[in-house]
CSV table of C-alpha atoms in Angstrom, one decimal:
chain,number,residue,atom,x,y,z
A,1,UNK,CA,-3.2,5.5,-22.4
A,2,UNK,CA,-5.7,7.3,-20.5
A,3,UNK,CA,-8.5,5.7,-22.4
A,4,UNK,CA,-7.3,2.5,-21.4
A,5,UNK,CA,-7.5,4.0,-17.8
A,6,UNK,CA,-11.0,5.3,-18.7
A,7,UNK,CA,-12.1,1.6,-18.7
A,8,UNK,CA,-10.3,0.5,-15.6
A,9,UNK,CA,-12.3,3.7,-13.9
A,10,UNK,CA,-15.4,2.2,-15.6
A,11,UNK,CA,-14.9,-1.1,-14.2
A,12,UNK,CA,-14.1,0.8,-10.7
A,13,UNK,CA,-17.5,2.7,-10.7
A,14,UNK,CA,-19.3,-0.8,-11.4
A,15,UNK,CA,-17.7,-2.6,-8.8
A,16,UNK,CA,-18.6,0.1,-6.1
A,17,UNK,CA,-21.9,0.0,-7.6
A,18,UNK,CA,-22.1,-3.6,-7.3
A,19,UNK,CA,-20.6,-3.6,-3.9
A,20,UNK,CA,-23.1,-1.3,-2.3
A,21,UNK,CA,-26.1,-2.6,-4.2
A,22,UNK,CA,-25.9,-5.4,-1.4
A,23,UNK,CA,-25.9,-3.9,1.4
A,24,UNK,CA,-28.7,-1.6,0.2
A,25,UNK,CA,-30.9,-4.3,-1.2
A,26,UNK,CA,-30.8,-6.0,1.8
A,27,UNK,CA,-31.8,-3.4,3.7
A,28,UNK,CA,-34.6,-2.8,1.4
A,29,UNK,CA,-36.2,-5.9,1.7
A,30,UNK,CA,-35.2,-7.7,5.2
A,31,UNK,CA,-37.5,-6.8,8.4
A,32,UNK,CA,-36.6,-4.0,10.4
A,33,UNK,CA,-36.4,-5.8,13.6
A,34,UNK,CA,-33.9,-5.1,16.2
A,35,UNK,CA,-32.9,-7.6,18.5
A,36,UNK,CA,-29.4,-7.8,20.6
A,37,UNK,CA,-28.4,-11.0,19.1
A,38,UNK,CA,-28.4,-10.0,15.5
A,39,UNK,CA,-26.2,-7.3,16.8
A,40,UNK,CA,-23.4,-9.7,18.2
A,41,UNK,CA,-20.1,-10.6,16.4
A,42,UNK,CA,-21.1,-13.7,14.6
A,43,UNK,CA,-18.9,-16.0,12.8
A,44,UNK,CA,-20.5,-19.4,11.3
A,45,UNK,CA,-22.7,-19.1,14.0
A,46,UNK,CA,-20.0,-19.5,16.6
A,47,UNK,CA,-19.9,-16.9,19.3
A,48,UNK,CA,-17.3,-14.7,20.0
A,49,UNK,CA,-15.2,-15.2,23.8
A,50,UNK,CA,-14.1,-12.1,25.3
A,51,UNK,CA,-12.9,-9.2,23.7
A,52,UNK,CA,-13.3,-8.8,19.8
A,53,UNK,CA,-10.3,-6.1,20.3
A,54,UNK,CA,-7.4,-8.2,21.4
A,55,UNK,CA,-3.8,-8.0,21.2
A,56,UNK,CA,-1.8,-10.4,18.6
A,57,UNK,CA,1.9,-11.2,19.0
A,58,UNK,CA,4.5,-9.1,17.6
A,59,UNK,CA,6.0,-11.8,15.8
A,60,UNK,CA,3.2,-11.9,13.3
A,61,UNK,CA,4.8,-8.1,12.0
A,62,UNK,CA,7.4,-10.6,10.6
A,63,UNK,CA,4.7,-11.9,8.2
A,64,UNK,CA,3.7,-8.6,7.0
A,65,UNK,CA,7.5,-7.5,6.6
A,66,UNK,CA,8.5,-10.4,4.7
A,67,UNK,CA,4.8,-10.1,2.2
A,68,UNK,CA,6.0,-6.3,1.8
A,69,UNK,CA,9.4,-7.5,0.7
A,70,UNK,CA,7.5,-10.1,-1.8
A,71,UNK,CA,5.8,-6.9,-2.8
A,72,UNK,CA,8.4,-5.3,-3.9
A,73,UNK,CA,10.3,-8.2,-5.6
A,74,UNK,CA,6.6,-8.1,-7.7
A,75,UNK,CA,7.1,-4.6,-8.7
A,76,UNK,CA,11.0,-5.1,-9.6
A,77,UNK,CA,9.5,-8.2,-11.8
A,78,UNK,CA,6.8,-7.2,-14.0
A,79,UNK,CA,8.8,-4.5,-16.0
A,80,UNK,CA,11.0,-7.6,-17.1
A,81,UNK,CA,7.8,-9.8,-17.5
A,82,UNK,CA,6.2,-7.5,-20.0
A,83,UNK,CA,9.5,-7.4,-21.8
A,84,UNK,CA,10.3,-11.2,-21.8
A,85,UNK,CA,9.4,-12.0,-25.0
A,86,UNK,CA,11.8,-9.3,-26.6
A,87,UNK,CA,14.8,-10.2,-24.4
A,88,UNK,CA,17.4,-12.8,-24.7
A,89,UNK,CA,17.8,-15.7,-22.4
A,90,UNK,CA,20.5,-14.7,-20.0
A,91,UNK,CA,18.3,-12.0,-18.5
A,92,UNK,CA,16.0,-15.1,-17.0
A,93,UNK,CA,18.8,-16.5,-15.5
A,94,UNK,CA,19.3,-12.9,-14.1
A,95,UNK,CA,15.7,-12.7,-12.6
A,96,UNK,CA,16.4,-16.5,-11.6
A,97,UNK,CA,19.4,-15.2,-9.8
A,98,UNK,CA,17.4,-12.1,-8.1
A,99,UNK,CA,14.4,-15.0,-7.1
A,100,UNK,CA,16.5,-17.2,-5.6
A,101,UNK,CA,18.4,-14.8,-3.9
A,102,UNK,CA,14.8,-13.7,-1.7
A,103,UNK,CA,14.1,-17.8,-1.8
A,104,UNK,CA,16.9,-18.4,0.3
A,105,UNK,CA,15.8,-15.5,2.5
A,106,UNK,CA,12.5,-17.4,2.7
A,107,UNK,CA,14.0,-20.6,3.1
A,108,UNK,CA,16.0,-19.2,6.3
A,109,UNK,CA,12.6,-18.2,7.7
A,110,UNK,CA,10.8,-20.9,7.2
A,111,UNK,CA,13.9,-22.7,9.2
A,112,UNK,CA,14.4,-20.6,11.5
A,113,UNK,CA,10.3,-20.7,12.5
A,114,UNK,CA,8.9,-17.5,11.9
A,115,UNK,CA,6.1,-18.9,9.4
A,116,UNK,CA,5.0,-21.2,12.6
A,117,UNK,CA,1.2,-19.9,13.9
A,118,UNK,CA,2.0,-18.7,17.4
B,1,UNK,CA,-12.5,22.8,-18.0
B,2,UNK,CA,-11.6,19.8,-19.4
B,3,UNK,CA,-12.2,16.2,-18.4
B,4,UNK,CA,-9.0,15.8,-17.7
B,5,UNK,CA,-8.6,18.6,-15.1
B,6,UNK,CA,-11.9,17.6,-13.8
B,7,UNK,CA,-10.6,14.5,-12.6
B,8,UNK,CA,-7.7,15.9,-11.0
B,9,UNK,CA,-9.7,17.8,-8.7
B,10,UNK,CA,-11.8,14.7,-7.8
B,11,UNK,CA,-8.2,12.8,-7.2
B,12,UNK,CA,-7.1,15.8,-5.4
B,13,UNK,CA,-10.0,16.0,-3.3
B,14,UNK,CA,-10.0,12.0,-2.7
B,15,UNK,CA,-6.1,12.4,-1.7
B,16,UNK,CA,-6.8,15.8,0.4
B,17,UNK,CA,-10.0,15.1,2.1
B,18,UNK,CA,-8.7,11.2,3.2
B,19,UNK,CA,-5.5,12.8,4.1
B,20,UNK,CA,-7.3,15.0,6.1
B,21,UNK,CA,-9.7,12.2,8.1
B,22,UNK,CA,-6.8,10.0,8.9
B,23,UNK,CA,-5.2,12.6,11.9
B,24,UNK,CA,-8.5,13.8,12.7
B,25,UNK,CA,-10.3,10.4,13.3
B,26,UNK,CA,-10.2,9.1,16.8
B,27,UNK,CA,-10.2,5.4,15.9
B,28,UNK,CA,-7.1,4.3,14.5
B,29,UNK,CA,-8.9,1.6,12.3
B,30,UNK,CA,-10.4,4.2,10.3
B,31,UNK,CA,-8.1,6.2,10.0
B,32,UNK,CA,-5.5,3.6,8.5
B,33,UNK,CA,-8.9,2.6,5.9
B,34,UNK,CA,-8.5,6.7,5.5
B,35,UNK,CA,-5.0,6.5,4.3
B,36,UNK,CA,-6.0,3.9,1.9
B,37,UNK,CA,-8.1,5.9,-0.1
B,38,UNK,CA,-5.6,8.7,0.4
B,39,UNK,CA,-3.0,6.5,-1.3
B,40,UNK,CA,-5.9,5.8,-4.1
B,41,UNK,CA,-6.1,8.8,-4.9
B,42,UNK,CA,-2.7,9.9,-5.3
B,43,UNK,CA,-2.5,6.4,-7.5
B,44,UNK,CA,-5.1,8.6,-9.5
B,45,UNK,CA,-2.7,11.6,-9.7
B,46,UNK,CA,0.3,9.5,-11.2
B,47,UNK,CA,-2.9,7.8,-13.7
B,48,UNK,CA,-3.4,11.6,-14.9
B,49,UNK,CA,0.3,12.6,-15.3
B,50,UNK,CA,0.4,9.3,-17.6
B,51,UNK,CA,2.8,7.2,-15.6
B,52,UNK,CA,0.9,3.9,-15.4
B,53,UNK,CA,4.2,2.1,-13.5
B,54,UNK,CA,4.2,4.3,-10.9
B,55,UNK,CA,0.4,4.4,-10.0
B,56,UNK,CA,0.6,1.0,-10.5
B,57,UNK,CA,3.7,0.6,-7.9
B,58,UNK,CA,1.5,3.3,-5.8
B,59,UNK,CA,-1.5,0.9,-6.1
B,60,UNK,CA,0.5,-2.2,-5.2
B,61,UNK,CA,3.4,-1.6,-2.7
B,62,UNK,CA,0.9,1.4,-0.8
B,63,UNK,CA,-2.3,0.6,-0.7
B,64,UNK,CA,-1.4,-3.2,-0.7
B,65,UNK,CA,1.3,-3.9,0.8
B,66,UNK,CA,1.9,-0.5,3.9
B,67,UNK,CA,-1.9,-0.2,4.4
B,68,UNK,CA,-1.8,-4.3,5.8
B,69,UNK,CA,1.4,-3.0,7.5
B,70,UNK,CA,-0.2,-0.3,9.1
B,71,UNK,CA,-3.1,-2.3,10.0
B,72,UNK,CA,-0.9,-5.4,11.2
B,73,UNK,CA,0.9,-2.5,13.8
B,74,UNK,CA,-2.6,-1.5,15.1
B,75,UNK,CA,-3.7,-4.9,15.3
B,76,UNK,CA,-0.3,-6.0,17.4
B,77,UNK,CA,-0.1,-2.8,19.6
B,78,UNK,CA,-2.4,-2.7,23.0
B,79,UNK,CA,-5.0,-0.4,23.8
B,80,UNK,CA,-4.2,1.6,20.5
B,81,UNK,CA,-8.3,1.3,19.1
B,82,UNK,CA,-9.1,3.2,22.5
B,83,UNK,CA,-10.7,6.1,21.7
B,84,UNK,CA,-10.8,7.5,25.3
B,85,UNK,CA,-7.2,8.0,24.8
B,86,UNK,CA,-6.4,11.7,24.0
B,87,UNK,CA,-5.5,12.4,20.4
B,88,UNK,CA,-2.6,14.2,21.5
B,89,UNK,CA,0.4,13.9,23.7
B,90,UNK,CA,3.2,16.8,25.2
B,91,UNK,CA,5.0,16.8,22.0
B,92,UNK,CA,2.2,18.5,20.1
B,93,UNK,CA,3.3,22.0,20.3
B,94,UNK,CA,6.8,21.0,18.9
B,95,UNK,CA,5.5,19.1,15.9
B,96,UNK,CA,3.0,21.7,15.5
B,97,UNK,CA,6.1,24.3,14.6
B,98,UNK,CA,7.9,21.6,12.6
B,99,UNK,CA,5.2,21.2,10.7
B,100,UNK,CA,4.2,25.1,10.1
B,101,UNK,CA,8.5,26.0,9.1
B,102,UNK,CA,8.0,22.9,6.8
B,103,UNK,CA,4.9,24.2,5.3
B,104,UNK,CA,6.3,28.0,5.0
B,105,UNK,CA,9.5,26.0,3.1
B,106,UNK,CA,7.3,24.2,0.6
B,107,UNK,CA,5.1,26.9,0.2
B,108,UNK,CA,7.7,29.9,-0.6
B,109,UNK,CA,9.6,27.0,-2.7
B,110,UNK,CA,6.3,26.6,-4.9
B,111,UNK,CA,5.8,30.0,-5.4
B,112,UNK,CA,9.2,30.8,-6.1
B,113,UNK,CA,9.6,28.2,-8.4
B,114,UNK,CA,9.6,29.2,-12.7
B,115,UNK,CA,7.2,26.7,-13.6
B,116,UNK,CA,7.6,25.7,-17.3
B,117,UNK,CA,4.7,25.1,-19.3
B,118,UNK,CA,5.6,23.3,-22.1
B,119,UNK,CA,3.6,20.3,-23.0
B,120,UNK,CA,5.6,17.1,-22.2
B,121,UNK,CA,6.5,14.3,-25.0
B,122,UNK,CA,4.0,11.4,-25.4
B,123,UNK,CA,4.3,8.7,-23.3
B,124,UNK,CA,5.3,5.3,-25.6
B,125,UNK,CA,2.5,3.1,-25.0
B,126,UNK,CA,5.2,-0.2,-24.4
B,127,UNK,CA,6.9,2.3,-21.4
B,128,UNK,CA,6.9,-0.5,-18.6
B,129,UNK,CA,8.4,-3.3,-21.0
B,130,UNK,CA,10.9,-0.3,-22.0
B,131,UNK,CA,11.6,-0.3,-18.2
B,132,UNK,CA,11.9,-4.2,-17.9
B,133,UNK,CA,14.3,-4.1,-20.4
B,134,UNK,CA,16.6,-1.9,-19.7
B,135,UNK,CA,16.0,-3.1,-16.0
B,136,UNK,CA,18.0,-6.6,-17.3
B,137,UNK,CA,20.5,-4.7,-19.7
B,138,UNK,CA,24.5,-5.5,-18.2
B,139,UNK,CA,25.1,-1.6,-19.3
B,140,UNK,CA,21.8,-0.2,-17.9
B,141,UNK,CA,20.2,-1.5,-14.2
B,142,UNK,CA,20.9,-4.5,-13.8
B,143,UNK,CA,23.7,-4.0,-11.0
B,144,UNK,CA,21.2,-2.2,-9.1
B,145,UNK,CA,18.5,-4.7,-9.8
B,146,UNK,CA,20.5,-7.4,-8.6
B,147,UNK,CA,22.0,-5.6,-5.5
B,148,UNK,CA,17.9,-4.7,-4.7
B,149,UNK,CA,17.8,-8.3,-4.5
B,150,UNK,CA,20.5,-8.4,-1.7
B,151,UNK,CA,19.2,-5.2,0.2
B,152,UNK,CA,15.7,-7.6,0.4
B,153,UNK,CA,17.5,-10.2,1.5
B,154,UNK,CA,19.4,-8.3,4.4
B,155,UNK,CA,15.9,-6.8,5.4
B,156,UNK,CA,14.3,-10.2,5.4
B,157,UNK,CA,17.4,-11.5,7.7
B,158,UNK,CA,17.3,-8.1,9.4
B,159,UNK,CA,13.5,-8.2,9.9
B,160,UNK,CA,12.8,-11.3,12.0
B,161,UNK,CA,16.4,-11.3,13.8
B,162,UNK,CA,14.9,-8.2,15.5
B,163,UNK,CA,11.7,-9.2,15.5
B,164,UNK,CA,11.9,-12.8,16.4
B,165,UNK,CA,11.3,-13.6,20.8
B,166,UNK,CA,14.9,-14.2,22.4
């Protein structure tokens, strides 16, 4: 088993590799000029109004509460996914039964408004 | 030493070190990005004591899914990325001796403690469809699984009644 980890660890190291090869690169080759426009937020060439640190609405913690609960349903899931083609039928409808149950909770939000942008 | 314990110290280090910079940073955002790796590296740990389900649950559930809920609370809570604001408050002295009794605790229960040294059974390879299976069985979990399902749904219902604006 820990081989197989050995190659997820590989594939780790390359994508660090990869991700600060781009950053380094482009410091390698792009002029060194300073100016205070290149240091300004920048966002499809729109500039930022304001503050860049601003506060959001509590009601978008609902959003991350309800993606943590998807989360977990995930986890409870794949154990039954890598087993599905060993098991008999009626444990689907037993994971159908658990999906729907967190569907209807879903369903309630998304009545009740709490997936509107605020 | 062997490659094994090797990487155990770098995991430990990873976990130790991160653990370390998230309640000494001053900025809040870096210090949540702190407990990220943190949580890596104790994914790492479970990767070396061969449970794959659990690092992967570690990998999934804490570095995916608490980090963004962290984040998300320093994102929502004002003046929190101020780091004028002292890094600690009155209460300091009294956390400071719950934390040193709990320390003592762990620390005389460790040493204390007969550790056994015999080398643990092999791992089966198929271990997380084992799981899945016997997740589903009527006479193993499924009663639990399907009652996880309710205890979701009561936080989901739970969640935005509290968190919704009256």
């Amino acid at each position: 088993m820990l081989n197989q980890f050995a190659f997820i660890g590989f594939l780790l190291i390359v994508a660090l590799i990869l991700g600060a090869a781009t950053p380094i690169l482009a410091r390698l080759v792009r002029p060194q000029k300073a100016i205070p426009r290149k240091l300004e937020m920048d966002e499809c060439d729109m500039r930022t109004h304001g503050e860049t640190w601003v506060e959001f609405k509590a009601q978008y913690y609902t959003l991350v509460i309800v993606f943590l609960l998807f989360d977990v349903a995930a986890v409870f899931l794949l154990p039954w996914a890598l087993a599905y083609n060993t098991l008999e039928l009626y444990t689907a409808i037993e994971v159908i039964a658990f999906i729907l149950m967190l569907l209807g909770g879903l369903v309630y939000l998304w009545r009740k408004g709490a997936l509107e942008w605020l | 030493m062997t490659l094994q314990q090797i990487l155990f110290l770098i995991f430990s280090a990873i976990t130790l070190i991160a653990a370390l910079m998230v309640v000494t940073r001053r900025n809040l955002c870096h210090a949540a990005l702190f407990m990220v790796l943190s949580f890596f590296g104790v994914a790492g740990l479970y990767v070396l004591l061969e449970a794959p389900f659990l690092a992967g649950v570690q990998v999934f559930i804490y570095v995916g899914g608490i980090s963004t809920l962290i984040i998300f609370a320093i994102v929502l809570t004002r003046d929190v990325v101020d780091p004028t604001l002292p890094p600690h408050n009155r209460q300091w002295i009294a956390g400071a001796l719950v934390m040193a009794l709990l320390c003592s605790v762990l620390i005389w229960t460790v040493l204390g403690y007969q550790w056994t040294t015999t080398t643990p059974g092999q791992v089966p390879a198929d271990s997380i469809a084992r799981l899945g299976t016997i997740l589903v069985d009527p006479e193993g979990f499924l009663l639990p699984f399907e009652v996880t399902s309710v205890l979701l749904f009561a936080v989901l219902i739970g969640a935005i009644t509290i968190a919704r604006e009256r």
